[in-house]
Coordinates of C-alpha atoms in Angstrom, one line a residue:
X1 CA 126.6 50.2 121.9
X2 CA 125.7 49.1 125.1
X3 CA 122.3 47.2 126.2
X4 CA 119.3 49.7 126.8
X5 CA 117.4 48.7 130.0
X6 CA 113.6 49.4 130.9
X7 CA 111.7 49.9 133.4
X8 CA 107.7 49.8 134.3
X9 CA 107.0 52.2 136.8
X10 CA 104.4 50.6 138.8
X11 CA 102.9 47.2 138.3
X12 CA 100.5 46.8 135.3
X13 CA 96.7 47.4 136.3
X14 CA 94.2 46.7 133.7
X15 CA 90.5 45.1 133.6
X16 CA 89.0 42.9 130.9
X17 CA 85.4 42.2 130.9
X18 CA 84.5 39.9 128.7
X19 CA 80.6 40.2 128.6
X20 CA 81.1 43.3 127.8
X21 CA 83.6 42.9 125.2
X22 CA 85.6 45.9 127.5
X23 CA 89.3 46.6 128.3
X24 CA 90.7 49.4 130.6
X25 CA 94.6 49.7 131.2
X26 CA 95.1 52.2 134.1
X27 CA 98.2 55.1 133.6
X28 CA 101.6 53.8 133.6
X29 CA 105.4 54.9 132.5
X30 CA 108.0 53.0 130.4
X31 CA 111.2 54.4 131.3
X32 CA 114.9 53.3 129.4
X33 CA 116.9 56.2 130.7
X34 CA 116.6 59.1 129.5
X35 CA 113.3 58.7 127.3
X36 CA 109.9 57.8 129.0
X37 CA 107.2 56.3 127.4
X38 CA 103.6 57.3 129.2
X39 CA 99.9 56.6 129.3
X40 CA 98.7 59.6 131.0
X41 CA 95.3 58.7 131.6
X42 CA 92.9 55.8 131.9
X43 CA 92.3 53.9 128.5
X44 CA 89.2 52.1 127.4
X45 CA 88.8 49.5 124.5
X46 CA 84.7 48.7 124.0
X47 CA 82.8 47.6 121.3
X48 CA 85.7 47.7 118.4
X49 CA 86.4 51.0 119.8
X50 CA 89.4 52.9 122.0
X51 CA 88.9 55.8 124.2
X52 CA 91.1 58.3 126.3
X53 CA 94.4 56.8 125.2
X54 CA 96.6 60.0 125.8
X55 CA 100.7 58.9 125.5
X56 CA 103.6 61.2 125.8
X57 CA 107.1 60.6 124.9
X58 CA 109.7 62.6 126.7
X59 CA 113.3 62.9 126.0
X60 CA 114.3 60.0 123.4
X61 CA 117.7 60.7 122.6
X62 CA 118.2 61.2 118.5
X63 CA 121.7 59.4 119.0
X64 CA 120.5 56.0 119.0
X65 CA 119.5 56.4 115.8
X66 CA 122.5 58.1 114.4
X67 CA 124.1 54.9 113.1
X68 CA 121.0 55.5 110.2
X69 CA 122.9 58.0 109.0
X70 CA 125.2 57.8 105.9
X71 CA 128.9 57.9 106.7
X72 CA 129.3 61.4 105.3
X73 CA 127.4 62.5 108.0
X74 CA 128.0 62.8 112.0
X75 CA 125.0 63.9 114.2
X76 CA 126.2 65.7 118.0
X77 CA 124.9 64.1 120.8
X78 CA 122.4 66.3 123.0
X79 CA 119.3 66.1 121.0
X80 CA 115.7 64.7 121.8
X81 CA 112.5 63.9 120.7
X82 CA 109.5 64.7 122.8
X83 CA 105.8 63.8 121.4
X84 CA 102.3 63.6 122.4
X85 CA 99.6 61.8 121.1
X86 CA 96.0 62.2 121.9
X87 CA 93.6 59.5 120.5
X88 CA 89.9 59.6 121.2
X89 CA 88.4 57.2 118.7
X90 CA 89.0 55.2 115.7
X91 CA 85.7 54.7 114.7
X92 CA 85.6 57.3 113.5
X93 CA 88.9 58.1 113.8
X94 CA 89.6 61.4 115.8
X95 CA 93.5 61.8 117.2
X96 CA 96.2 64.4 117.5
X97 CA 100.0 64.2 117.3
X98 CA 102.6 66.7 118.1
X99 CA 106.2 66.1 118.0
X100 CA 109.3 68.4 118.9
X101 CA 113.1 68.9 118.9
X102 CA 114.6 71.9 120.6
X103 CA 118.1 71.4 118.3
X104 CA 119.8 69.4 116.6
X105 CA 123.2 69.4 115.5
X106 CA 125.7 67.8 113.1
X107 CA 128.8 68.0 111.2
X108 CA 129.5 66.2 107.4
X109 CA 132.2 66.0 105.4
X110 CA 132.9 66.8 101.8
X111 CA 136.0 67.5 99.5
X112 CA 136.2 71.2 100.9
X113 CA 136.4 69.9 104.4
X114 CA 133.9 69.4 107.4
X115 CA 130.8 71.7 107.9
X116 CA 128.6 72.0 111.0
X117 CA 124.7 72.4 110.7
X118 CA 122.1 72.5 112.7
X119 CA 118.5 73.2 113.0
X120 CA 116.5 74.5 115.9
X121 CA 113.2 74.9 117.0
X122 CA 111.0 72.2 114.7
X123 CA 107.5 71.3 115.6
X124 CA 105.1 68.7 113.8
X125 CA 101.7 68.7 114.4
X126 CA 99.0 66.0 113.0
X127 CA 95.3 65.8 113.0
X128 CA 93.2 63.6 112.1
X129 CA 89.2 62.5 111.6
X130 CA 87.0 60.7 109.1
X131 CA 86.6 64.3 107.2
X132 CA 90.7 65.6 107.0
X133 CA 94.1 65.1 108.2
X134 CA 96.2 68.2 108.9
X135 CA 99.6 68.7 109.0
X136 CA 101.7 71.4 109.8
X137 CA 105.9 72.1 110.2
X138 CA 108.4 74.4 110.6
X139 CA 112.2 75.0 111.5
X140 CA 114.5 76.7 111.6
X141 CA 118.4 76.9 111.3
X142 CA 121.3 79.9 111.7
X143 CA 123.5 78.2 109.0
X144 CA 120.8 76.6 106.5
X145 CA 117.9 79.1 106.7
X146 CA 114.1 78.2 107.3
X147 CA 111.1 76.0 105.9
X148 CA 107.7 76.1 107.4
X149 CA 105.4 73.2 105.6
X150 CA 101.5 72.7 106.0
X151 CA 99.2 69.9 104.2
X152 CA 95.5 69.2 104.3
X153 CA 94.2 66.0 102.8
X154 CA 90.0 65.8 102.7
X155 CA 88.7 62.7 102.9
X156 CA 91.9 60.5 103.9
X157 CA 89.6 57.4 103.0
X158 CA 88.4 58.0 100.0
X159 CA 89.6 60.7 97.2
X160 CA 92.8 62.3 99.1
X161 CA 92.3 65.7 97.7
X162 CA 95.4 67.8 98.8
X163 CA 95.6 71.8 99.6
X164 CA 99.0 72.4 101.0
X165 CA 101.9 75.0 101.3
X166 CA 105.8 74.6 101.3
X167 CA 107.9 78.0 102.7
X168 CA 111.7 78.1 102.1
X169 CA 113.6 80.8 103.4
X170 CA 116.9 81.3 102.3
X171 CA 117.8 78.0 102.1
X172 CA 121.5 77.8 102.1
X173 CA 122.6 75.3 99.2
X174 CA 126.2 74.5 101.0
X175 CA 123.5 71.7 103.0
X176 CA 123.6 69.3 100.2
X177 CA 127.0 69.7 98.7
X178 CA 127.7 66.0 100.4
X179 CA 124.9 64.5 98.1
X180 CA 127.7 63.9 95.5
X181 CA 131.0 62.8 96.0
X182 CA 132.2 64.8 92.9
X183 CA 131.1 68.1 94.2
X184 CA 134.2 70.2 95.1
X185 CA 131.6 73.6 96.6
X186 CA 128.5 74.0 96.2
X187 CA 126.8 77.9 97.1
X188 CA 123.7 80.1 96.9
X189 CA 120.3 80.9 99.0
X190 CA 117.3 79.4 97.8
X191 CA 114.0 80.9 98.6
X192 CA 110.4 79.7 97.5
X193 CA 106.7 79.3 97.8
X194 CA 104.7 76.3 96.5
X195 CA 101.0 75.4 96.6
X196 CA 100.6 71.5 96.5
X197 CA 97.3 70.5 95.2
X198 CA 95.7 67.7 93.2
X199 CA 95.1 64.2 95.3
X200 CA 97.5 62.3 96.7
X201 CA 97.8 59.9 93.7
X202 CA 98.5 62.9 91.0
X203 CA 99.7 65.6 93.4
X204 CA 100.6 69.5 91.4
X205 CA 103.0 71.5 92.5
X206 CA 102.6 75.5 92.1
X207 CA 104.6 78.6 93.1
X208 CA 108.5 80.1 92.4
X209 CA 111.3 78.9 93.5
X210 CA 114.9 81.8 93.6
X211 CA 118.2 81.0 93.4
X212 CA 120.8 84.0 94.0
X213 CA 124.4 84.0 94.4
X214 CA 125.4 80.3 93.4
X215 CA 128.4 78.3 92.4
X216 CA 129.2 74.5 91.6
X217 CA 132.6 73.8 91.6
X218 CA 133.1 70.2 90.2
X219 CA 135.3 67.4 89.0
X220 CA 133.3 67.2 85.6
X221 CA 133.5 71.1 84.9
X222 CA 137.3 72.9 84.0
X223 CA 136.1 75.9 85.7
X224 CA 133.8 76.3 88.1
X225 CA 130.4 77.6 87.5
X226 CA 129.6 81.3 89.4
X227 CA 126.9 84.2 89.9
X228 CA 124.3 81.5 89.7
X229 CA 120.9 83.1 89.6
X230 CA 117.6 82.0 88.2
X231 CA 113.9 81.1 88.7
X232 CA 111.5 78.5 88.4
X233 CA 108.0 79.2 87.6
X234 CA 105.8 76.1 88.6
X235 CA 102.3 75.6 86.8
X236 CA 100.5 72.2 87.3
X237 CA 102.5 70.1 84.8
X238 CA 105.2 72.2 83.8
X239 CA 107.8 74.9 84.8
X240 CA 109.6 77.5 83.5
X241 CA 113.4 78.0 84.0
X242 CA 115.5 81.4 83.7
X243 CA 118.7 81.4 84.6
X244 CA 122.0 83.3 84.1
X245 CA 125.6 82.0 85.0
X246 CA 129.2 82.7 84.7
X247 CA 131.9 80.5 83.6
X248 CA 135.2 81.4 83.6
X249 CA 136.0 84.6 81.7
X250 CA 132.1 85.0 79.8
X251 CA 128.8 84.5 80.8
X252 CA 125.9 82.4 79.6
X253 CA 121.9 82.3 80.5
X254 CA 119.6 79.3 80.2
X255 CA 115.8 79.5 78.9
X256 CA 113.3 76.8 79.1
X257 CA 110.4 74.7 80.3
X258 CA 110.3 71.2 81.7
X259 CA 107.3 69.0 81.3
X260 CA 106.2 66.1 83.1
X261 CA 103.3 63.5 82.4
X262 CA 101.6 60.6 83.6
X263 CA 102.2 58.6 80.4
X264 CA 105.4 58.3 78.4
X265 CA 107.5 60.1 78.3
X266 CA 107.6 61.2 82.1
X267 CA 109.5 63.8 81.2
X268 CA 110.2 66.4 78.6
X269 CA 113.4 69.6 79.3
X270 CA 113.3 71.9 76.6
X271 CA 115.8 74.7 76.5
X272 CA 118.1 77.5 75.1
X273 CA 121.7 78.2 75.9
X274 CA 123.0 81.4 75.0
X275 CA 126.7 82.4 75.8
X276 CA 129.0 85.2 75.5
X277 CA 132.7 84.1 73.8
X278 CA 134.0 82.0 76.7
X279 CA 137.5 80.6 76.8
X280 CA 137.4 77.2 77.4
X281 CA 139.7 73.9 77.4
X282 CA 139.7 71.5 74.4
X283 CA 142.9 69.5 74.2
X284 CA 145.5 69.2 76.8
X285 CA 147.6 72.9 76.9
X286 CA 144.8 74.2 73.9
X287 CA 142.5 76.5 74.7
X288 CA 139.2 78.3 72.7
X289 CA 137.1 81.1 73.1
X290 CA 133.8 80.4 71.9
X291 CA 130.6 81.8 71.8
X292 CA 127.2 79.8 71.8
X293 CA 123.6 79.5 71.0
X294 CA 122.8 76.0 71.8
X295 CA 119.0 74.2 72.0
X296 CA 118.6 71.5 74.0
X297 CA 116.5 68.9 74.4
X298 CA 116.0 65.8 76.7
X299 CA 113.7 63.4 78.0
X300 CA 114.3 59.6 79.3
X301 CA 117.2 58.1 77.7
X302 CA 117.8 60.8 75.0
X303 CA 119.7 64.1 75.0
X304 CA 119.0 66.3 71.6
X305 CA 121.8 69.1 71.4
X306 CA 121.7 71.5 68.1
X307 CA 122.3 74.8 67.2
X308 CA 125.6 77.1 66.5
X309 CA 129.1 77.4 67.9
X310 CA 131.3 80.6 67.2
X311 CA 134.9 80.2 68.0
X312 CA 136.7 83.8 67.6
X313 CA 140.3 82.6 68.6
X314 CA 141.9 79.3 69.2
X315 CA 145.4 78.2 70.9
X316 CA 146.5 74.7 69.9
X317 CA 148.9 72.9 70.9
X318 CA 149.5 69.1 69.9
X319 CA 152.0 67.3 71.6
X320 CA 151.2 64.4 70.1
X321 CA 147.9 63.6 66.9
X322 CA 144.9 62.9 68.7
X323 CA 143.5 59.3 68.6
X324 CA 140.7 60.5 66.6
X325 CA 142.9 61.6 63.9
X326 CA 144.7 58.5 63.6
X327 CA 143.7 56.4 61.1
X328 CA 142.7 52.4 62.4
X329 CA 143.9 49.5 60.4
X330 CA 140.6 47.9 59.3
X331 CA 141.5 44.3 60.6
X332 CA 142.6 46.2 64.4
X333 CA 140.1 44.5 67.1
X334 CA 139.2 47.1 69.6
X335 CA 138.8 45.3 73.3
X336 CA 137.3 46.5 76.6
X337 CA 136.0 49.6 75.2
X338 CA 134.0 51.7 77.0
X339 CA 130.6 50.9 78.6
X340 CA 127.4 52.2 76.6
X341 CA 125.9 54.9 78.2
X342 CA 122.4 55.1 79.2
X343 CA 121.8 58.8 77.5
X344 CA 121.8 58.2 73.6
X345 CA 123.0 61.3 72.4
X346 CA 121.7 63.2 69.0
X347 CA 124.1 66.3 67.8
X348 CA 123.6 68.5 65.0
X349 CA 125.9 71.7 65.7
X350 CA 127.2 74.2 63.0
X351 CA 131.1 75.3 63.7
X352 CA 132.2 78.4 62.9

């Protein structure tokens, strides 16, 4: 883009005494059209410490950092921050910051098309001393829904203990349908409530988190997954997962718990699947209605499937054998197979 000018609004004034180990800067303005940059007061620097230092940043246009964005996504010009910071000391350190933004707006693009956002009304607010730092958020939005956000950490220096809160409120899941290239629609309202506690090196998440009237519609799935609703139960390190679904002409639910740990493995999902008979692709122009109850494990690297598969009817129609009923001459050399996969996959299922 083109250059950004500055401007100082009146000559710098400041005093440095150096018996005294003292420095004062008088108020002054840094201007670059239309944001302002502004010591509102007298500051003082003595003896390793700072005093008065009050700044306030008006009208700094989010645009100019718009080319941070990923290409998927297009922020509308018309959009500012405006902050103020208040710093009284840093030894011990005592200062306040608030930030906000009226609106902002933007449009990103998916397979289904282009889809306008916005959110309005968001406010940050930071304190700070030797004892606690205090955070609080919020915003707003007509099309995504709402999220309000407060965290306290005690003794910033030395154990960072946390007591925070996280507020969703109907959270529309359309918002993050760009985060995969292969996601066709993505639907549902998300509400929650979480309590973050712990320290700041092993932070715990509690609460709920609601999902009602979802649907993934996706490359990797023949039809497209619908009346999406479940809930997850958080409890220091582990959470609970209900969940019932649609797919195509039956419908399905999903029991389990996920674990996570400091030590290995990070990770542990372990779950039920339990459908009605579902019709379902399995060779081109061949069809199956089957009926599951499937368990499922994973954790780093591993995926553990096992359990039962019912198929009441079947349509199948072979154009040609499939290549995995062909048989192989035993001197053939197979070349540029397939990649391996990072998932190592364990199956025991019983047909029937």
């Amino acid at each position: 883009g083109r250059p950004q000018r500055f401007a100082i609004e009146r000559p710098l004034e400041f005093a440095w005494r150096e018996a005294r180990g003292e420095l004062r800067v008088e108020p002054n303005c840094v201007r670059m059209e239309p944001a302002s940059l502004c010591l509102n007061q007298r500051a003082q620097y003595r003896s390793g410490n700072v005093a008065g230092v009050e700044l306030s940043l008006r009208r700094l246009p989010l645009a100019w950092w718009y080319g941070l964005l990923p290409p998927s996504i297009t922020g509308k010009p018309g959009s500012y921050l405006e902050a103020d910071l208040t710093l009284a000391s840093i030894a011990p350190w005592q200062a306040l910051l608030s930030a906000r933004i009226d609106k902002v707006e933007w449009v990103w693009r998916g397979q289904g098309g282009e889809f306008p956002a916005s959110l309005e009304g968001i406010v940050m607010r930071l304190a700070l001393d030797e004892q606690r730092a205090l955070f609080t958020g919020e915003a707003r939005s007509p099309v995504l829904g709402g999220l309000k956000a407060s965290l306290a950490v005690d003794d910033p220096g030395g154990e960072q203990s946390l007591d925070g809160r996280i507020v969703i409120d109907d959270l529309q899941l359309r918002t993050f349908s760009w985060l995969s290239a292969t996601i066709q629609q993505l639907k549902g309202v998300l509400n929650g409530d979480l309590r973050i506690t712990g320290t700041a090196a092993v932070p715990r998440l509690q609460g709920a988190l609601d999902l009602r009237g979802g649907e993934l519609r996706d490359v990797s799935l023949p039809y497209p997954l619908q009346r999406v609703r479940g809930r997850i139960e958080l409890r220091q390190d582990w959470a609970d997962i209900k969940g019932r679904f649609r797919l195509n002409d039956g419908d399905g639910k999903i029991e389990g718990r996920l674990h996570w740990q400091e030590q290995a493995p990070k990770w542990r999902l372990d779950a039920t699947v339990v459908s009605d008979a579902i019709t379902l692709p399995v060779l081109d122009n061949s069809v199956a209605q089957m009926a599951a109850r499937i368990k499922l494990g994973m954790r780093p690297g591993i995926i553990d499937i096992g359990g039962k598969v019912k198929v009441d009817r079947a349509d199948i129609r072979l154009a040609t054998l499939p290549p995995d009923t062909i048989s192989v001459s035993p001197d053939a050399e197979i070349i540029g197979g397939d990649e391996r996969s990072p998932w190592r996959l364990n199956a025991d299922l019983v047909v029937d």
